[in-house]
Each structure stands twice: as structure tokens, then as C-alpha cells.
XYZ file of C-alpha atoms in Angstrom:
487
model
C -22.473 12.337 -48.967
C -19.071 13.335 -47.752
C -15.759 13.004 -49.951
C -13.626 9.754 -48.561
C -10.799 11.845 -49.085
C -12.439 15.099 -47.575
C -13.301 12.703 -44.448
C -9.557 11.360 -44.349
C -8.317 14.647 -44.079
C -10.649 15.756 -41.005
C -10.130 12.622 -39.504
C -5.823 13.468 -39.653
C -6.696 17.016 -38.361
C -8.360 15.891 -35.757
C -5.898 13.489 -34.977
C -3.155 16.216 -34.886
C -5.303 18.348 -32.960
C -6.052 16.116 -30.269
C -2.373 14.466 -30.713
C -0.983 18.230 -30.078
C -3.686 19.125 -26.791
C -2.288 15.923 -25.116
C 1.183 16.569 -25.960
C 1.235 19.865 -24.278
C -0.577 18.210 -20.835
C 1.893 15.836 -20.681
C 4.870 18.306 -21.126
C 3.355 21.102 -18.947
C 3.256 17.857 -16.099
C 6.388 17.141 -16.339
C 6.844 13.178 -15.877
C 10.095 11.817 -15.924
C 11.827 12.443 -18.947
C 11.598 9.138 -20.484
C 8.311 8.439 -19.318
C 7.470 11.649 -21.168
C 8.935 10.830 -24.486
C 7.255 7.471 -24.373
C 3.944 9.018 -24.058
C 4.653 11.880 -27.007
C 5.767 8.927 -29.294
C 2.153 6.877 -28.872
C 0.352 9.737 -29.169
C 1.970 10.939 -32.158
C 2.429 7.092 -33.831
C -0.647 5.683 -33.151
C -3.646 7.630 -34.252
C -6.500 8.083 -31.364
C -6.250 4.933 -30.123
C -2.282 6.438 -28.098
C -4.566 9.383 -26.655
C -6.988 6.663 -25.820
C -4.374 4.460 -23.706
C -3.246 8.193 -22.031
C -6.204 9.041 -21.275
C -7.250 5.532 -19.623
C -3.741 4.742 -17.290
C -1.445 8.038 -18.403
C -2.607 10.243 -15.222
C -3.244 9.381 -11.548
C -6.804 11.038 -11.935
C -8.680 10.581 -8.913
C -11.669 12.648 -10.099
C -12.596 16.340 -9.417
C -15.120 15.533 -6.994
C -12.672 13.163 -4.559
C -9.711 15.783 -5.190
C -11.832 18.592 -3.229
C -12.505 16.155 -0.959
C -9.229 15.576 -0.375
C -7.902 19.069 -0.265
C -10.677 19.431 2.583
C -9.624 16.031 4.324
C -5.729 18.064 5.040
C -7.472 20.782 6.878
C -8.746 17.764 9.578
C -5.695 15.980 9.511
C -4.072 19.653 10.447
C -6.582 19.935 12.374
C -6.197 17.153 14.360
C -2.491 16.987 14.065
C -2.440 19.845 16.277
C -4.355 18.170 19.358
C -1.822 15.185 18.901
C 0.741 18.396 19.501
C -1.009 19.590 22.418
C -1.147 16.626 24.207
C 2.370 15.932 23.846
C 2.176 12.757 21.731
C 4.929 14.237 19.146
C 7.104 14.907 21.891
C 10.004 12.447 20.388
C 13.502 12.639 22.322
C 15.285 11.991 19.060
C 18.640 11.893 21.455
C 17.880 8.043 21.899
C 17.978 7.380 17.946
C 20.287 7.807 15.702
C 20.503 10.880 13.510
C 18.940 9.855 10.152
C 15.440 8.907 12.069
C 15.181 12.443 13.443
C 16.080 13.890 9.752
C 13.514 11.049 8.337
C 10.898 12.084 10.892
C 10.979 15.776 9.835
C 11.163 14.497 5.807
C 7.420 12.753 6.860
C 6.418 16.283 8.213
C 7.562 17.986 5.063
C 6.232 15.636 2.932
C 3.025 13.925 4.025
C 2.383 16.428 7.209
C 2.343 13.486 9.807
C 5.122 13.641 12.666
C 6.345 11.144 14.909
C 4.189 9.823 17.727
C 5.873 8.437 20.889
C 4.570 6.326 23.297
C 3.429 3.475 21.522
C 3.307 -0.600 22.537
C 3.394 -2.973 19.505
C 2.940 -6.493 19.250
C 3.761 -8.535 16.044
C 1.923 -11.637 15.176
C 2.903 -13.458 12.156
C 0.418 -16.270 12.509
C -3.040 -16.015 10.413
C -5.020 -18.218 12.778
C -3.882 -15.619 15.810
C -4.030 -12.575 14.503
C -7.999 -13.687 13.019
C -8.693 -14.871 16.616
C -6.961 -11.437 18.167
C -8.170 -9.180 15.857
C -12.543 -10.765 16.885
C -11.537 -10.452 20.624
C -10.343 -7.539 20.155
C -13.892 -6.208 18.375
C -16.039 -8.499 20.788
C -14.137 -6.041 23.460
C -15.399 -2.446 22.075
C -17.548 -0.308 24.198
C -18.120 2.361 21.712
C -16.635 1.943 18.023
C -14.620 -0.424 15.349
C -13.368 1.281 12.535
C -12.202 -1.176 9.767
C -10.504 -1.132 6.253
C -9.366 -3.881 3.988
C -8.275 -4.982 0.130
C -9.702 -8.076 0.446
C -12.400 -9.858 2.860
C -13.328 -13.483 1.757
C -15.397 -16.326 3.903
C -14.252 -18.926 5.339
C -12.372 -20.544 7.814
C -11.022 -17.864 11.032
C -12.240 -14.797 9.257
C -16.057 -15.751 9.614
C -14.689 -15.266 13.659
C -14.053 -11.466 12.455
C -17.308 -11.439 10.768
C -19.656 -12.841 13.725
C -17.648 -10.229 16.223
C -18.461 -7.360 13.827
C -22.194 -8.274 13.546
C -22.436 -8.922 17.379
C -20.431 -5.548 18.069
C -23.234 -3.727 16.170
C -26.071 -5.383 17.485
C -24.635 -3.915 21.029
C -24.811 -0.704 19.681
C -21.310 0.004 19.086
C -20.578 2.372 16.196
C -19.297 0.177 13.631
C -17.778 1.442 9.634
C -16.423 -0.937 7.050
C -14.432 -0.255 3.939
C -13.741 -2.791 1.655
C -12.300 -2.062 -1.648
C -14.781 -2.648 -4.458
C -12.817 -4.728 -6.563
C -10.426 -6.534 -3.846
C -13.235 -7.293 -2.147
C -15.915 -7.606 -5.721
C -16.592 -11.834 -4.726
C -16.937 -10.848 -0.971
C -19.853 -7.740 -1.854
C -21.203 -10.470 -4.203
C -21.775 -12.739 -1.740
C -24.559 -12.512 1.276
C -21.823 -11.463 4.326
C -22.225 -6.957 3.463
C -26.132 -7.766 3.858
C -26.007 -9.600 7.119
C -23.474 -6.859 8.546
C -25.712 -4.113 7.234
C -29.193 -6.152 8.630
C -27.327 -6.108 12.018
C -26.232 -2.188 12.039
C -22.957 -2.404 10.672
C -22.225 0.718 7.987
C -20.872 -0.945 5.143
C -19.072 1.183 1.877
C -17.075 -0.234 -1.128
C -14.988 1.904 -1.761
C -13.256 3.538 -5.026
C -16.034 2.057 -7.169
C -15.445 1.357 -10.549
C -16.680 0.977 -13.731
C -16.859 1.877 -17.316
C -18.592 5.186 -16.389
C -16.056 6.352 -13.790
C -13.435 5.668 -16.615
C -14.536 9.314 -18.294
C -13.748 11.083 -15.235
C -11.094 9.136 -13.068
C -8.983 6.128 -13.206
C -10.374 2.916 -12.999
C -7.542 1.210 -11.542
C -6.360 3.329 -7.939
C -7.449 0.978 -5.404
C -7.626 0.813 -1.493
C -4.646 -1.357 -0.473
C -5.239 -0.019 3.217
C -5.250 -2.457 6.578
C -6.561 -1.403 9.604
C -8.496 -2.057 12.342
C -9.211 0.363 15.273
C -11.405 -0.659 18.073
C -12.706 2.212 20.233
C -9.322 4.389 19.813
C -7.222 2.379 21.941
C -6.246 -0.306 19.572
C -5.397 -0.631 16.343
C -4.101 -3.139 13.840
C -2.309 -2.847 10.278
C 0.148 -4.708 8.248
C -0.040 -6.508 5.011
C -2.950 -9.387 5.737
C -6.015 -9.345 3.881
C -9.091 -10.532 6.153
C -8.835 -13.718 5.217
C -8.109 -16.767 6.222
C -5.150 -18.521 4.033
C -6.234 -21.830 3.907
C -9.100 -20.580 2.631
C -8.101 -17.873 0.425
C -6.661 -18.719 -3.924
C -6.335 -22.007 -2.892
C -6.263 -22.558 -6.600
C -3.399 -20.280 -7.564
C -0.526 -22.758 -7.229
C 1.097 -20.408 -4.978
C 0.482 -22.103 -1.008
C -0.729 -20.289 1.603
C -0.198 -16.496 1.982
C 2.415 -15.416 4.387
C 1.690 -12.278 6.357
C 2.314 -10.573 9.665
C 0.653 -7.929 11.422
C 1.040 -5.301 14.287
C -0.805 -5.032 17.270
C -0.969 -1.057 18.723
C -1.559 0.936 22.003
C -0.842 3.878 22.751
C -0.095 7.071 20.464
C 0.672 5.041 16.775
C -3.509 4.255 17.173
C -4.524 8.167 16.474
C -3.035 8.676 13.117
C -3.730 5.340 12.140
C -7.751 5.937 13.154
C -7.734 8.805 11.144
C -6.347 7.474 7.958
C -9.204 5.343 7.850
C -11.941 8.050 8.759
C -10.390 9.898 6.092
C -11.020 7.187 3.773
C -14.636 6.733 5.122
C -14.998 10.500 4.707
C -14.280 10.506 1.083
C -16.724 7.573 0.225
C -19.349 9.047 2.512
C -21.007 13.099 3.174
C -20.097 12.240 6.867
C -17.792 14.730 8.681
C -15.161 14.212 10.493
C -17.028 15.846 13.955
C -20.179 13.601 13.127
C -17.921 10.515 12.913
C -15.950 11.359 16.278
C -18.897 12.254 18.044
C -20.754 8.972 16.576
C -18.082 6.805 17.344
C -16.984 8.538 20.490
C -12.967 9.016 19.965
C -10.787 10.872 21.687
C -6.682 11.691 21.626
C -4.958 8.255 23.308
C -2.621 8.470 26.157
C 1.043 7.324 26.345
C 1.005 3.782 26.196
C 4.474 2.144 25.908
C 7.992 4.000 24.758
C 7.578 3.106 21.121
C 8.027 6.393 18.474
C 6.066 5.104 15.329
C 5.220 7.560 12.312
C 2.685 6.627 10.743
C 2.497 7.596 6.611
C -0.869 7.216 4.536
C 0.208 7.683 1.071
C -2.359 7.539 -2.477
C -2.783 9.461 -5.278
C -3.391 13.284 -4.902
C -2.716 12.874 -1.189
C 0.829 12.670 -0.513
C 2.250 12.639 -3.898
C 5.716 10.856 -3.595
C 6.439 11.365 -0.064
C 6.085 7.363 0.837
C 8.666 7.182 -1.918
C 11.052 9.780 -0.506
C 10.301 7.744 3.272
C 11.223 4.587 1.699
C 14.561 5.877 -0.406
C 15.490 7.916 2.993
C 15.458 4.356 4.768
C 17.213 2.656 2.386
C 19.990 5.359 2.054
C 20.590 5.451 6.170
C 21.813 2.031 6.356
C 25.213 1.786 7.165
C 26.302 -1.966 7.516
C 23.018 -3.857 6.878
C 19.688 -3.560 4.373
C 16.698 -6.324 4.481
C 13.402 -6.121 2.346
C 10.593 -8.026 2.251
C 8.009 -7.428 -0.500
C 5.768 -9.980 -2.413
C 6.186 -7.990 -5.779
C 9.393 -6.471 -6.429
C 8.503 -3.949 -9.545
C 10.607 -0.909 -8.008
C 11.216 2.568 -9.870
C 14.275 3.586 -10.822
C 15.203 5.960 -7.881
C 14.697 2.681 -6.024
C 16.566 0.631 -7.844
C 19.655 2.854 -7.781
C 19.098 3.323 -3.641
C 19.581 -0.566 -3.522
C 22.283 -0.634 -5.216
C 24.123 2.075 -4.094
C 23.796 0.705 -0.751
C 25.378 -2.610 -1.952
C 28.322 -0.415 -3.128
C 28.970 1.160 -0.403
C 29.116 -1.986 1.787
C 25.993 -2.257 3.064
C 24.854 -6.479 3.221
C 21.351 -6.187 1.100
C 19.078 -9.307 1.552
C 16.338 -9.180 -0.632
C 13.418 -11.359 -0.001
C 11.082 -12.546 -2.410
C 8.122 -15.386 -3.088
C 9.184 -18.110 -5.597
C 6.043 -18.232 -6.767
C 3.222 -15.345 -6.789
C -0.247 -15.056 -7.795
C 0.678 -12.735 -11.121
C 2.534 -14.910 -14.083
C 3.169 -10.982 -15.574
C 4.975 -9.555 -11.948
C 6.525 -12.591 -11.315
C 8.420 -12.119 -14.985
C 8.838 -7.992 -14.302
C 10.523 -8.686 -10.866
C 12.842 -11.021 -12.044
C 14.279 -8.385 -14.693
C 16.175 -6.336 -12.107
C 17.942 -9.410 -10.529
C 20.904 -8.900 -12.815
C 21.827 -5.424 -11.795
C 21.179 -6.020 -8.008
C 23.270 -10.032 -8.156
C 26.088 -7.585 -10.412
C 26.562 -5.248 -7.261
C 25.979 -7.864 -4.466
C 22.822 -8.112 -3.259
C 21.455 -11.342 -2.051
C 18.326 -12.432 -3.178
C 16.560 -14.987 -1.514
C 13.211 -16.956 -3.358
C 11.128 -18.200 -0.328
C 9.149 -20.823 -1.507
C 7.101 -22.037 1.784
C 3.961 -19.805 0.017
C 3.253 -16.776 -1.130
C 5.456 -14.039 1.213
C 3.330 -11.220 1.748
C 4.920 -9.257 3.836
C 5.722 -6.155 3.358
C 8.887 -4.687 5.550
C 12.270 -2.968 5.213
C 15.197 -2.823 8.370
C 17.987 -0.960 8.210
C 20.652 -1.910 10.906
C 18.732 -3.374 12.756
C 17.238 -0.170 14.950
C 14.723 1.663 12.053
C 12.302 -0.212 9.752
C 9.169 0.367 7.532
C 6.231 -1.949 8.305
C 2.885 -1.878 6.606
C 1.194 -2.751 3.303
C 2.820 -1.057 0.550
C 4.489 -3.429 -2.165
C 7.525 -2.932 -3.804
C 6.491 -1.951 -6.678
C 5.289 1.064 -8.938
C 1.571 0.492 -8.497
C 1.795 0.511 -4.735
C 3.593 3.578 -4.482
C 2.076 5.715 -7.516
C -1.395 4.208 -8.179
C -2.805 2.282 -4.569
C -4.045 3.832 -1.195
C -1.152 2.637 1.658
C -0.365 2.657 4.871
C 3.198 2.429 6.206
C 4.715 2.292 9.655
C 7.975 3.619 9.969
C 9.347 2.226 13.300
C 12.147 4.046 15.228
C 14.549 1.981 17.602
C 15.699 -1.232 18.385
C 12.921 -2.234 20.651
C 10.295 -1.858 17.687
C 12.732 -3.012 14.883
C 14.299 -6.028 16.293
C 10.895 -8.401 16.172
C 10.757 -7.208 12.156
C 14.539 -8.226 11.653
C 14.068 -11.598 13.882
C 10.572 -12.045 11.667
C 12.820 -11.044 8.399
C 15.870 -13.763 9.217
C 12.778 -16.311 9.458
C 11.822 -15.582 5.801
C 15.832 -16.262 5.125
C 16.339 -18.925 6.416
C 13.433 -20.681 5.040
C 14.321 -19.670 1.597
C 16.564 -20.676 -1.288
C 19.412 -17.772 -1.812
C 19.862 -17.424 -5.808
C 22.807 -18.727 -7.139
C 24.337 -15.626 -9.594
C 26.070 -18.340 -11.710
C 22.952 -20.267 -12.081
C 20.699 -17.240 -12.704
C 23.187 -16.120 -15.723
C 22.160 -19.475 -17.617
C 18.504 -18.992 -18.205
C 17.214 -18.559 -21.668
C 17.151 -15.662 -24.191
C 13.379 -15.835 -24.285
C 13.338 -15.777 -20.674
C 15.186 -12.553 -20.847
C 13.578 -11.045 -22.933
C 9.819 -11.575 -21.758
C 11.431 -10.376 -18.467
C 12.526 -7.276 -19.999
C 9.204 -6.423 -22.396
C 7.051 -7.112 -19.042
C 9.000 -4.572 -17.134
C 8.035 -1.931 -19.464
C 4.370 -2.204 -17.969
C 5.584 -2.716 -15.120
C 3.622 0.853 -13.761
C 0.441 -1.023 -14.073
C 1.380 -4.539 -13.229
């Protein structure tokens, strides 16, 4: 029989043992340094269970197995990048922009590997019932594939006219892949619609499965946040819509409809955009990336339009914080005017101090939010940085005609960002996105005109008023932020 006190003391070594092994992996990472103290303080004050919590959300582990997949994945995209180069689609005359978007293309290159693409046309539809009905004529049109990717798919209402294009698409014979994320999507792969695709020749993957298994080895909680829809390499769709229709979609969340918009692309944007998604495919599947072109029959677009578009994929172990860098790089060029979108409005700190260091200088920020989202905890998290951005000037606007969705960012007017990353930590540290980073007026200008919609149909926040709320407001506000990574 062992000694309580002889167990008590093997149980503390352990504790510093184990306490000590994690300590030195989080200091030979090198988080931010208050992001590092916080974890050395659980660890060391709360025995086991700290290293327990580290373990489970401290690291963006994405598994050894997907990691080599992903190393492999760059040499394609290199691969592939160079084509693009030979056939002239990254030939950008950056004399027509303004400086910052040429030094903001080459910060994509240097970051994320992906240059600018010109020769692009772009259509943006903000209406659910039209882009459900453009998106199934647009499938009912392919000859040879449809590549797709979503968060969420749910039944009902316009997206079953998705659905029955899909199925009739495949039963044609064109090549057909579906993504959905596993736990976006967990009602929709419950239900009987991934059967029916797969009975009619549809290839159908959840991806980034998870469960209590694939806790021991990567993190439960990196998702695929990804939108987009290619149809036989000539057009693609992304943006921050769900397939869904919103009529039909958390009808019971108090919230109204979902708001979204998304863009419509020829032309040289639909390359990089088709092979973010057969990337994605690739690392859920033993498929290659020549099997899947020669299945699916792709080949490099032509020039189609005068639009330069870079398109950024960003996720964990893929680009690291390049989308970041894109997105603070954005913010910093604006000179007289600064207008975000976002549904959830958890930024980091570098983001944070952009936005308000734009206000200081002079810049107008309008900041765009939801008055009411689907998340009680991000809807208390967001509203904890309004006092710092109302103290420097920023106008913050509550749009309360649903649930705002979209995702966008304008600076002056003639560059924007235009896709489906959120605002917020998870988005940019923890979920697979896709962001379009639009060069010109031509390709800005619908964004800002869809923006000043959002503004005008929303309630600006009254500083004076906002100042007046309660202490326990405040301070919920404030203790939510603090888990605000993994809101």
C-alpha cells in the first residue's frame, strides 16, 4: 500500500516536472509576451489541470500528419504559381494604383507566396435569393467540374436549388468535390442530403473532423471557414454566405435574417481561388493535385476583365500571420477614409492600435457592426473595445436590420479586403479563410456603395450614451475579452 504522503510527494514532482516541460515549450515559442506569462502562471498555479487547458487550446496544432501535408501542398501552389507567371496573369501595371497596393501586393508574396492576378471581372450580389439562384445556374452550366467549399450547408428554402444542380451536375458526369466543415455543417451530414449527393456521384468529405480522439494529437477547434465555388475553372464564387438560405437558417436565434454578400469571378482571380480549395480537398483526401486536374479537367484561365485581385488563403500552419499583416497593411494605407464590416469584432491588439492610429491621424473610421449576433459571449467581448475606438473617434454603427455578415474593409475608396474572415482572433489565428484583396476603384467602389448601405441602415452609437451603461456591464465585457482567442 503506498504512503499518502509518499504519493503526495510524487504527485507534486510530477506536477513540477510536467509544469517545467511545458514552461520551456511555451518560452522556446515565443508568444506574445503577455500571452506567455499568462500561460506560465496556469501552469505553475493550477496543478495538471493548467497543462491540461495548454495542451487542449494553448497551440494551433494541426496534427503531424496534416502539417506534412501541408508543407507538400506549397510545393503545388509554387508549382502552379509559376504557370500563372508564365501566362502572364501576374503581369499587374501597378502605375494605375496607388503606391501602398503595389507594396501590399509584394507583402502577400512575402508572406503567403500568392501575387496579384490581373484581368479579372467581378460581380457583387448582396441578395441571398440571387446569389442561391446564380450560384445553381451557374453549376447546372458546367461541362466538366464544380469544386465547392463551405462552413455551413443547411436545407431549405433556395439552397435545396444548389443542392438539386449539384446532384444533376454529377449525374451528367461532371467531376464534382464537396467540402463541408464537419462541425459547421454536423446537422447538414446528419441529415439525408451527403447520401443523395454521394448516391448520384457527387464526392462528398467533412472536413477537419473532430472528436475526443483527435484532441491527443491536434486541436479540436481549427475549422474550415472557407467559401467557394468554382465551376469548370472559369467561374468562381466566395464571400462570407454560408449555403443557406436565411429565412431558413437560426430562425430561432433572435438575431433576423443573416446579411451577406458575395462575389461573382471571371477571369484570372478564379485560378488561385480553385486551388485553395483543391488544396483543402487534398489534405482531407490521398488525391493529388495532377489526379484532381486531370479528373476535373482545369486549366490556367485567360484574361477576363481589367480587375487585379490577390487572392490570400490563410489557416493555421499555412500562412502563419500573413492575413494579419494584409489586413494591418490595409488599414495603415488609408489616408482620409477607413470602413469595416465584420459580424464579430474580437480584434488583436496590433489591430486595435492600426484602428486607432488611423483615427489619429485623421482618417474618418466607420465601424460596422450587428446589434444583435448569434454569440451572447462575442457580442459582450466586442463591445469591450468600443471605449478606446469612441475615445479616438471612430464611429461605430450597430445595424440592427439582422445579423450583418459581411465581412469587408475599404480604404479610400480605391483598395478593399473582401472575403470571409471575421474580425476577430479566431478567424485570423485558429479558422481556414479566404480573403480578396481588391485593387482599384472599379473593384472597390461596389464594396464602399454596399458598405454606406449597412450605414445608413444602422443606428451610429451615441459616445455619451455608451459611457452610462452599468459597472456589471463593464465588467462582464472586460472578463469575456480575456477569452476572447477562442470566442
Amino acid at each position: 500500500m503506498i504512503h499518502p504522503g509518499a504519493l503526495s510527494i510524487a504527485l507534486s514532482v510530477l506536477h513540477l516536472l510536467v509544469a517545467i516541460a511545458i514552461s520551456f515549450r511555451v518560452i522556446m515559442r515565443k508568444p506574445p509576451v503577455g500571452v506567455a506569462l499568462a500561460w506560465l502562471f496556469l501552469v505553475a498555479a493550477v496543478p495538471l489541470a493548467g497543462v491540461g487547458f495548454y495542451l487542449l487550446v494553448g497551440e494551433r496544432r494541426v496534427g503531424q500528419r496534416r502539417a506534412r501535408k501541408i508543407a507538400r501542398l506549397r510545393i503545388d501552389y509554387e508549382r502552379l504559381a509559376e504557370l500563372a507567371i508564365t501566362e502572364g496573369l501576374t503581369d499587374v501595371d501597378w502605375t494605375t494604383h496607388r503606391r501602398e497596393a503595389a507594396a501590399m501586393d509584394r507583402l502577400g508574396v512575402s508572406q503567403v507566396g500568392v501575387p496579384t492576378v490581373s484581368g479579372s471581372r467581378v460581380e457583387l450580389l448582396k441578395d441571398a435569393d440571387s446569389i442561391l439562384r446564380g450560384i445553381a445556374a451557374d453549376i447546372d452550366q458546367a461541362r466538366n467540374s464544380v469544386l465547392m467549399e463551405f462552413y455551413i450547408w443547411n436545407q431549405g428554402g433556395a439552397a435545396e436549388l444548389v443542392f438539386e444542380a449539384l446532384k444533376r451536375a454529377a449525374q451528367r458526369g461532371v467531376s464534382c468535390r464537396l467540402l463541408v466543415d464537419s462541425v459547421g455543417g454536423r446537422p447538414w451530414w446528419k441529415g439525408p442530403q451527403p447520401a443523395e449527393l454521394r448516391k448520384a456521384g457527387v464526392l462528398c468529405r467533412p472536413a477537419l473532423k473532430a472528436g475526443l480522439w483527435r484532441t491527443i494529437f491536434a486541436r479540436n477547434d481549427l475549422r474550415l471557414h472557407r467559401k467557394i465555388v468554382v465551376v469548370d475553372g472559369e467561374v468562381a464564387w466566395t464571400g462570407s454566405m454560408n449555403l443557406v438560405d436565411p429565412k431558413f437558417f437560426k430562425q430561432d436565434a433572435d438575431v433576423g435574417q443573416w446579411v451577406d454578400a458575395m462575389l461573382r469571378l471571371q477571369g484570372a482571380a478564379v485560378s488561385p481561388l480553385a486551388m485553395t480549395m483543391i488544396g483543402d480537398w487534398m489534405l482531407e483526401t490521398d488525391e493529388s493535385v495532377d489526379e484532381i486536374i486531370r479528373c476535373a479537367e482545369l486549366r490556367m484561365v485567360e484574361r477576363e476583365g481589367t480587375g487585379d485581385i490577390q487572392v490570400i488563403p490563410s489557416g493555421p500552419s499555412e500562412t502563419d500571420d500573413g492575413l494579419l499583416q494584409m489586413l494591418l497593411a490595409l488599414i495603415n494605407s488609408a489616408h482620409d477614409e477607413l470602413v469595416l464590416t465584420t459580424p464579430y469584432f474580437v480584434p488583436d491588439d496590433s489591430m486595435v492600435r492600426a484602428i486607432r492610429g488611423a483615427a489619429g491621424r485623421g482618417v474618418k473610421v466607420h465601424l460596422v457592426v450587428p446589434n444583435r449576433v448569434d454569440s451572447t459571449l462575442t457580442h459582450f467581448a466586442s463591445r469591450s473595445y468600443y471605449d478606446e475606438l469612441l475615445e479616438v473617434g471612430v464611429q461605430i454603427y450597430l445595424y440592427d436590420q439582422g445579423l450583418l455578415h459581411t465581412k469587408s474593409v475599404t480604404a479610400d475608396g480605391d483598395m478593399a479586403m473582401f472575403g470571409t474572415v471575421n474580425l476577430d482572433m479566431r478567424s485570423l489565428w485558429l479558422n481556414y479563410e479566404v480573403s480578396l484583396f481588391l485593387y482599384g476603384q472599379d473593384l472597390t467602389g461596389p464594396v464602399r456603395e454596399l458598405q454606406g448601405s449597412y450605414i445608413d441602415a444602422s443606428k451610429r452609437l451615441d459616445p455619451a450614451e455608451w459611457t452610462n451603461r452599468s459597472l456589471r456591464e463593464r465588467f462582464l465585457e472586460n472578463v469575456l475579452r480575456l477569452i476572447g482567442p477562442v470566442l
